[in-house]
PDB file of C-alpha atoms in Angstrom:
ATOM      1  CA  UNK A   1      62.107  59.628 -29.696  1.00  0.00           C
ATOM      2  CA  UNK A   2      62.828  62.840 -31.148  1.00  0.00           C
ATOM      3  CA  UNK A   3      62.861  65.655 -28.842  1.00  0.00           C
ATOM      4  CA  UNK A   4      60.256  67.846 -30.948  1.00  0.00           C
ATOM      5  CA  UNK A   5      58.031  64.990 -30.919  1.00  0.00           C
ATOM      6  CA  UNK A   6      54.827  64.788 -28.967  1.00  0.00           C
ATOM      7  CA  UNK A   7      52.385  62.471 -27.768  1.00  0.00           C
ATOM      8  CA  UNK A   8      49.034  63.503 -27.022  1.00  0.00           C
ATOM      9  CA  UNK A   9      46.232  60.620 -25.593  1.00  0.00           C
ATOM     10  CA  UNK A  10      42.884  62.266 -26.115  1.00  0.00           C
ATOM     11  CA  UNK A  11      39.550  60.917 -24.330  1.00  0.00           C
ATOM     12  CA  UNK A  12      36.039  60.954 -25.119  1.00  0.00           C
ATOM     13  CA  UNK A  13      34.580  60.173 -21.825  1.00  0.00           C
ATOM     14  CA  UNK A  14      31.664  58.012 -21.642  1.00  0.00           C
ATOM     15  CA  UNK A  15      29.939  55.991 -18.889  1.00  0.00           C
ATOM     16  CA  UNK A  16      29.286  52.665 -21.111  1.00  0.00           C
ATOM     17  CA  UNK A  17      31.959  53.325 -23.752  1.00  0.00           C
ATOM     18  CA  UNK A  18      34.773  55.618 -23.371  1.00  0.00           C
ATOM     19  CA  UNK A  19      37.168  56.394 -26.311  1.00  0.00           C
ATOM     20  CA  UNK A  20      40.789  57.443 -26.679  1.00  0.00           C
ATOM     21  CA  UNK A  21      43.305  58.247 -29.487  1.00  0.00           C
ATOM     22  CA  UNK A  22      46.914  58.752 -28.851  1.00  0.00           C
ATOM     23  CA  UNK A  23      48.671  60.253 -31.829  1.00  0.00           C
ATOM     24  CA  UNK A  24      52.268  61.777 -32.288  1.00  0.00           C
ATOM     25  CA  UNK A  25      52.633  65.309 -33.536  1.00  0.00           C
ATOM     26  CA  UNK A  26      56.458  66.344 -35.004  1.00  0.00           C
ATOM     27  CA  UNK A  27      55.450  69.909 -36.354  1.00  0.00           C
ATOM     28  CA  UNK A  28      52.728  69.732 -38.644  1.00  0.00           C
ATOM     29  CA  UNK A  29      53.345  65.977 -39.227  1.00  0.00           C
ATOM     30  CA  UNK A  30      50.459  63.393 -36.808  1.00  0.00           C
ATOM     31  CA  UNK A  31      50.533  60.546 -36.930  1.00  0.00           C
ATOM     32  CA  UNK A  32      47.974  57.473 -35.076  1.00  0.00           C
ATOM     33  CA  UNK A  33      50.047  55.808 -32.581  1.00  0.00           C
ATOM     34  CA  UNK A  34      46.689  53.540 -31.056  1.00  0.00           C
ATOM     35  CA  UNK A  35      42.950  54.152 -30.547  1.00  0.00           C
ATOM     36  CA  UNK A  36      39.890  52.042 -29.183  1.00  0.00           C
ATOM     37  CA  UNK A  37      37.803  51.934 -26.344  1.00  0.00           C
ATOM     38  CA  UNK A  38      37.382  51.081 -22.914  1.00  0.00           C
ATOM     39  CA  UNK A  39      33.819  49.117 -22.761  1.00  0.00           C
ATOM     40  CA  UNK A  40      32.091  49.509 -19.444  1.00  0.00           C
ATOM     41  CA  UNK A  41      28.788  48.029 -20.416  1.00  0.00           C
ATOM     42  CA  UNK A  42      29.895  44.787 -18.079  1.00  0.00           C
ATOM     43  CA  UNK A  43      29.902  46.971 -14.715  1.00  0.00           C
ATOM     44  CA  UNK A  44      26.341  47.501 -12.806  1.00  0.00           C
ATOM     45  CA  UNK A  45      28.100  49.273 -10.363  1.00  0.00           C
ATOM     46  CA  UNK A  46      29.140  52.965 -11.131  1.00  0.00           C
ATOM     47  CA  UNK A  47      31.876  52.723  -9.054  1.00  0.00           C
ATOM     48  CA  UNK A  48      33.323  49.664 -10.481  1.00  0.00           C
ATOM     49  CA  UNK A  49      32.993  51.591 -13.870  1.00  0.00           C
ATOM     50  CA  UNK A  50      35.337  54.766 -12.069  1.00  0.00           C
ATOM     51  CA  UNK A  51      37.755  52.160 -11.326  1.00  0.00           C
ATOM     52  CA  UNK A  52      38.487  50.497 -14.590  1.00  0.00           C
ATOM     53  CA  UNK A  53      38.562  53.920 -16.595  1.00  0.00           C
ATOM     54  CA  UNK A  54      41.405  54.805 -13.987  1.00  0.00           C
ATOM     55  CA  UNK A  55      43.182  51.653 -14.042  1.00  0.00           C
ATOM     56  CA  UNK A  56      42.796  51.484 -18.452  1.00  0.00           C
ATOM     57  CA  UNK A  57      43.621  54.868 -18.377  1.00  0.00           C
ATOM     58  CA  UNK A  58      46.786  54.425 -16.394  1.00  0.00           C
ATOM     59  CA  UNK A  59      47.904  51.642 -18.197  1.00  0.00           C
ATOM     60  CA  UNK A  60      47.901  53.690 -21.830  1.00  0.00           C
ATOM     61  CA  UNK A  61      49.796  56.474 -19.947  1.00  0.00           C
ATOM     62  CA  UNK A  62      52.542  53.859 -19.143  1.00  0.00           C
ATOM     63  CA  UNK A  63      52.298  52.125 -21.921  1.00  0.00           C
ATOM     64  CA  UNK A  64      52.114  55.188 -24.496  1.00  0.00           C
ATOM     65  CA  UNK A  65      53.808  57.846 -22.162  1.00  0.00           C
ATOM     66  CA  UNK A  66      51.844  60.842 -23.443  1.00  0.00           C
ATOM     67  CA  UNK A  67      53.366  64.588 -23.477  1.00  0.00           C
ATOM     68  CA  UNK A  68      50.014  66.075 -23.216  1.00  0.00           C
ATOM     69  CA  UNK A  69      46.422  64.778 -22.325  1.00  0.00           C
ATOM     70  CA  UNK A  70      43.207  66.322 -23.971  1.00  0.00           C
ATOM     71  CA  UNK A  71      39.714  65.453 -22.813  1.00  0.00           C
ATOM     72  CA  UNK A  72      36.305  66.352 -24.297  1.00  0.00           C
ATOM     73  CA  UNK A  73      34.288  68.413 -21.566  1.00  0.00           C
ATOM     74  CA  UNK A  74      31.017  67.245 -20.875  1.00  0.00           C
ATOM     75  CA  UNK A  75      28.100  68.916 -22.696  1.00  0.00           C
ATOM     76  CA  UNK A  76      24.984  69.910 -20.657  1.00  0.00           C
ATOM     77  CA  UNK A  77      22.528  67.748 -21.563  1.00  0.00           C
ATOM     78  CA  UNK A  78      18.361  67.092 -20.013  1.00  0.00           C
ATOM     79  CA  UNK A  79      19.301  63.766 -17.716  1.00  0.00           C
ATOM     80  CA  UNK A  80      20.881  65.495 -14.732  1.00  0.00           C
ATOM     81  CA  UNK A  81      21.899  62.474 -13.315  1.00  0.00           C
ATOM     82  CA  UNK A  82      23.476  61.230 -16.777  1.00  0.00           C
ATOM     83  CA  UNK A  83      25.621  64.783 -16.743  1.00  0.00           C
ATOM     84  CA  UNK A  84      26.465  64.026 -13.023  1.00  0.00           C
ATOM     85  CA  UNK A  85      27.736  60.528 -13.990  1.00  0.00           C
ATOM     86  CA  UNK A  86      29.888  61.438 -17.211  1.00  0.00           C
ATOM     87  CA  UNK A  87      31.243  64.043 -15.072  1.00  0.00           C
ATOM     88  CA  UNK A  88      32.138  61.790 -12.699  1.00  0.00           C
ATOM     89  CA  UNK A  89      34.133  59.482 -15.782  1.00  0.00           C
ATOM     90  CA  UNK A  90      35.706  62.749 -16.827  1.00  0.00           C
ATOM     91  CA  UNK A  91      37.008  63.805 -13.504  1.00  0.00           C
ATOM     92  CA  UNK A  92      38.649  59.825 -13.184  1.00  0.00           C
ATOM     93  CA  UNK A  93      40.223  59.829 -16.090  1.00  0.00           C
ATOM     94  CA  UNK A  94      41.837  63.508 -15.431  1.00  0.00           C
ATOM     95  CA  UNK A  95      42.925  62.140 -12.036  1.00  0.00           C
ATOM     96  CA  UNK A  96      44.712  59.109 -13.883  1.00  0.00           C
ATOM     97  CA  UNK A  97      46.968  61.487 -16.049  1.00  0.00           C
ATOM     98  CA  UNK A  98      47.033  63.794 -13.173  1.00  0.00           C
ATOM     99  CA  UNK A  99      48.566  61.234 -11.261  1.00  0.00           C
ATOM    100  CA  UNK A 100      51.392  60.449 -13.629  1.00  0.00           C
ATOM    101  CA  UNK A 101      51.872  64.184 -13.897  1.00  0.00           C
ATOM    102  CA  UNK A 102      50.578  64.488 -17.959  1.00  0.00           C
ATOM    103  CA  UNK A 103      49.249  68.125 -18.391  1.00  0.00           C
ATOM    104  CA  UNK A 104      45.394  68.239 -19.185  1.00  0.00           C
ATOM    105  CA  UNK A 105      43.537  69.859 -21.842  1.00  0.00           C
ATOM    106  CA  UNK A 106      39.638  70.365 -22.066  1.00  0.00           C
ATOM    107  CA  UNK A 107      38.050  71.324 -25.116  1.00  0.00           C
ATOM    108  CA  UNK A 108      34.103  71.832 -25.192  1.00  0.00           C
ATOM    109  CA  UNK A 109      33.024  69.116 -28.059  1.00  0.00           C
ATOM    110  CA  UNK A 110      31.643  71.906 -30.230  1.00  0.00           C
ATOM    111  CA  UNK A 111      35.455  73.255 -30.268  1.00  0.00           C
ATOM    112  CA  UNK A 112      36.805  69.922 -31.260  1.00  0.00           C
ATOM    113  CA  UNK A 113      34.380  69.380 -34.195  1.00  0.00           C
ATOM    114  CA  UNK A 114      35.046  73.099 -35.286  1.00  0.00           C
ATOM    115  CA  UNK A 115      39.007  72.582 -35.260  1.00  0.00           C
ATOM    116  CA  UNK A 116      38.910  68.908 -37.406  1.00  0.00           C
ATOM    117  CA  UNK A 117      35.997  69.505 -39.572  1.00  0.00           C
ATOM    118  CA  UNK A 118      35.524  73.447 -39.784  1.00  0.00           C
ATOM    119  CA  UNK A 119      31.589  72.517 -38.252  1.00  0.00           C
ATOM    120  CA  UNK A 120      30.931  72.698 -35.058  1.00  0.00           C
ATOM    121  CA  UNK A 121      27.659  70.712 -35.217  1.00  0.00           C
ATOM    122  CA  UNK A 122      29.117  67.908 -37.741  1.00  0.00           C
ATOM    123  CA  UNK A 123      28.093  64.431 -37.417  1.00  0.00           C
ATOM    124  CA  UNK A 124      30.174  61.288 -35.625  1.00  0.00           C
ATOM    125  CA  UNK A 125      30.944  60.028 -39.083  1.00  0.00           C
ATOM    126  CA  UNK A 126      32.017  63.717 -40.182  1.00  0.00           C
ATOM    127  CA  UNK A 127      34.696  63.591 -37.389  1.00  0.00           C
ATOM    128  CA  UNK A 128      35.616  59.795 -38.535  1.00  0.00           C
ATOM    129  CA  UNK A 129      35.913  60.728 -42.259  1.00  0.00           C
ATOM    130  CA  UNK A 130      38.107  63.577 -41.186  1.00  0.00           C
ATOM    131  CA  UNK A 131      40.338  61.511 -38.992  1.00  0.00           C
ATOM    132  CA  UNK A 132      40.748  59.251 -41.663  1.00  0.00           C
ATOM    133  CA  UNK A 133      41.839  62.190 -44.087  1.00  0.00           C
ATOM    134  CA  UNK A 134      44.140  63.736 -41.498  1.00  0.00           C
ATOM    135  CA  UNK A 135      45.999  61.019 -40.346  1.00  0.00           C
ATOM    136  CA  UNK A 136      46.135  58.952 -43.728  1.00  0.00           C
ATOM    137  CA  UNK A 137      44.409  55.955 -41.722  1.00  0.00           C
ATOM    138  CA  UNK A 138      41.913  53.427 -43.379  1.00  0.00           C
ATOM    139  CA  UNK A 139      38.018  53.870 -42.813  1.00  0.00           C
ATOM    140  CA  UNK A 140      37.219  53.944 -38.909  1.00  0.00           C
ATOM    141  CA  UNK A 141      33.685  54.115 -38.975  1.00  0.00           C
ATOM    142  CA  UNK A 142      32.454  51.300 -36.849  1.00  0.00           C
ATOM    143  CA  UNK A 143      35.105  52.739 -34.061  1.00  0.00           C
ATOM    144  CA  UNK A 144      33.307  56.374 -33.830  1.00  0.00           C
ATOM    145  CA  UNK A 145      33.802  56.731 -29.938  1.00  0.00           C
ATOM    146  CA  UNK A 146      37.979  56.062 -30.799  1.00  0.00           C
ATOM    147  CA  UNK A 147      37.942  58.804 -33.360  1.00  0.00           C
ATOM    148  CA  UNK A 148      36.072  61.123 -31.568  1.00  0.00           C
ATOM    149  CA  UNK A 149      38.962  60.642 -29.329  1.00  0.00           C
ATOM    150  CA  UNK A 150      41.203  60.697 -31.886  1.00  0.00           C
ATOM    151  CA  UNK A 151      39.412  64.344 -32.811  1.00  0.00           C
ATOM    152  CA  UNK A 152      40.364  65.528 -29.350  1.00  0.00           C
ATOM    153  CA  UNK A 153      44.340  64.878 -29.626  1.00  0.00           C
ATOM    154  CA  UNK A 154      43.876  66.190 -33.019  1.00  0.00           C
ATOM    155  CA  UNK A 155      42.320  69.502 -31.755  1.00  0.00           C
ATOM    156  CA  UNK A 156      44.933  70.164 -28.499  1.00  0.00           C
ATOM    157  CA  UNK A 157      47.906  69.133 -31.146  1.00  0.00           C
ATOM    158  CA  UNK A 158      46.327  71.825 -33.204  1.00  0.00           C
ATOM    159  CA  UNK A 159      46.313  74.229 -30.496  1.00  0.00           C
ATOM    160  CA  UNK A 160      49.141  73.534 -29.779  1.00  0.00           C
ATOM    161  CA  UNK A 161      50.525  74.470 -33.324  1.00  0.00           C
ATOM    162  CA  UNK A 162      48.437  77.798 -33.010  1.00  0.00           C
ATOM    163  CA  UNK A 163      49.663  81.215 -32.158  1.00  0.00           C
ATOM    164  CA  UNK A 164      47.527  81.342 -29.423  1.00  0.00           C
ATOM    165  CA  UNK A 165      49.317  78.511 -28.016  1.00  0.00           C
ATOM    166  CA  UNK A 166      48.905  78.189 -23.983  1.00  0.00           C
ATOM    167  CA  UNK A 167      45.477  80.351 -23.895  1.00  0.00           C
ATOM    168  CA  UNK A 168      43.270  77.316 -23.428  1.00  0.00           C
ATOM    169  CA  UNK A 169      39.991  77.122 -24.013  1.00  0.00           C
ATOM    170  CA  UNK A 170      38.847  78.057 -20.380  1.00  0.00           C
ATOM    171  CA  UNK A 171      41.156  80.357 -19.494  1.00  0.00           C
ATOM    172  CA  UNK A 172      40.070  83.572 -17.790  1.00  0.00           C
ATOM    173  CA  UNK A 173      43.147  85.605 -19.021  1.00  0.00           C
ATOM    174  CA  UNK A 174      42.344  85.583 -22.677  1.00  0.00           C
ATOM    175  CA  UNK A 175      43.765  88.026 -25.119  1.00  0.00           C
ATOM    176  CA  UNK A 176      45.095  90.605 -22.004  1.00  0.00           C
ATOM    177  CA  UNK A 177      47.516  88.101 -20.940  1.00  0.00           C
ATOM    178  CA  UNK A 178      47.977  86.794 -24.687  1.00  0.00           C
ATOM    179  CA  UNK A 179      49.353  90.166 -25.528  1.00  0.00           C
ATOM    180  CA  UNK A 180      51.394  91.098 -22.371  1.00  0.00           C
ATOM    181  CA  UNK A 181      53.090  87.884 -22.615  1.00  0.00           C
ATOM    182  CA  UNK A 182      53.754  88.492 -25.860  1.00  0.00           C
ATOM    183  CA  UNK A 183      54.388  92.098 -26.987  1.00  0.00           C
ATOM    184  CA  UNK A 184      56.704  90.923 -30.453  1.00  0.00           C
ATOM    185  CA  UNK A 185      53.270  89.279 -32.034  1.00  0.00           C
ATOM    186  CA  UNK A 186      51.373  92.810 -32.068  1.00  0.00           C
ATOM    187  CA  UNK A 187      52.258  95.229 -34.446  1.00  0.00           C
TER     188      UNK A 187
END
């Protein structure tokens, strides 16, 4: 592998179908490496379902052996207990990459749909048409919870590539730190 290559796994987490999208980035080149999804509609049991997203998420971290790890944050929605349970996916699948010691990203989905489409409110099939644009791949529409994944690496790998690279979208230090850490970009 070449050393300025990266691999980046994104996740949409889901509670009946979660998504992923591992691309590589070698500067501005990406390129799809796999995407699909992890079907939990066979699982009654919640728990069961926490289980299998660790165990399927492990697995494409040894298989794939991803540089970085982005994950879409969950949005706030009316079902309380639906938030509570996505969270819960989320916080599995972190703990799987966490575990094989692959950094974590989390980008709110508004941010990710902004960054691959230039709308933050665009449609599923928005994001799909754009992944097929950006990574030269054939139509992916009837996969739309892999390339909202897909959107995810897409987004960190552009981050990444930004100046602002390393202020993530949470962080509390924001421009402050930006510019004390690095007095040669300001002018």
């Amino acid at each position: 592998m070449n050393r300025t290559e990266k691999i980046i796994l994104g996740i949409d987490p889901g509670t009946q179908i979660l998504g992923f999208g591992i691309i590589s980035v070698c500067g501005p080149k990406m390129a799809l490496c796999d995407l699909g999804v992890i079907n939990l509609t066979k699982f009654d049991n919640h728990a069961l379902k926490l289980k299998h997203i660790f165990e399927e998420i492990t697995a494409l971290i040894d298989k794939h052996h991803p540089d970085e790890f982005a994950i879409e944050e969950p949005f706030f929605g009316k079902n309380v207990q639906s938030m509570l349970k996505l969270g819960r996916a989320q916080g599995v699948a972190m703990a799987a990459a966490l575990n094989r010691q692959v950094p974590i990203a989390e980008y709110l989905p508004k941010r990710v749909k902004q960054a691959v489409t230039g709308n933050g409110n665009a449609s599923k099939h928005q994001v799909a048409v754009m992944m097929q644009r950006i990574l030269g791949i054939p139509t992916l529409e009837h996969k739309l919870d892999a390339t909202d994944a897909l959107s995810v690496a897409v987004c960190h790998a552009m981050q990444l590539q930004s100046p602002l690279q390393g202020i993530s979208s949470n962080s509390k230090a924001g421009w402050g730190a930006f510019l004390k850490s690095n007095p040669d970009r300001v002018k």
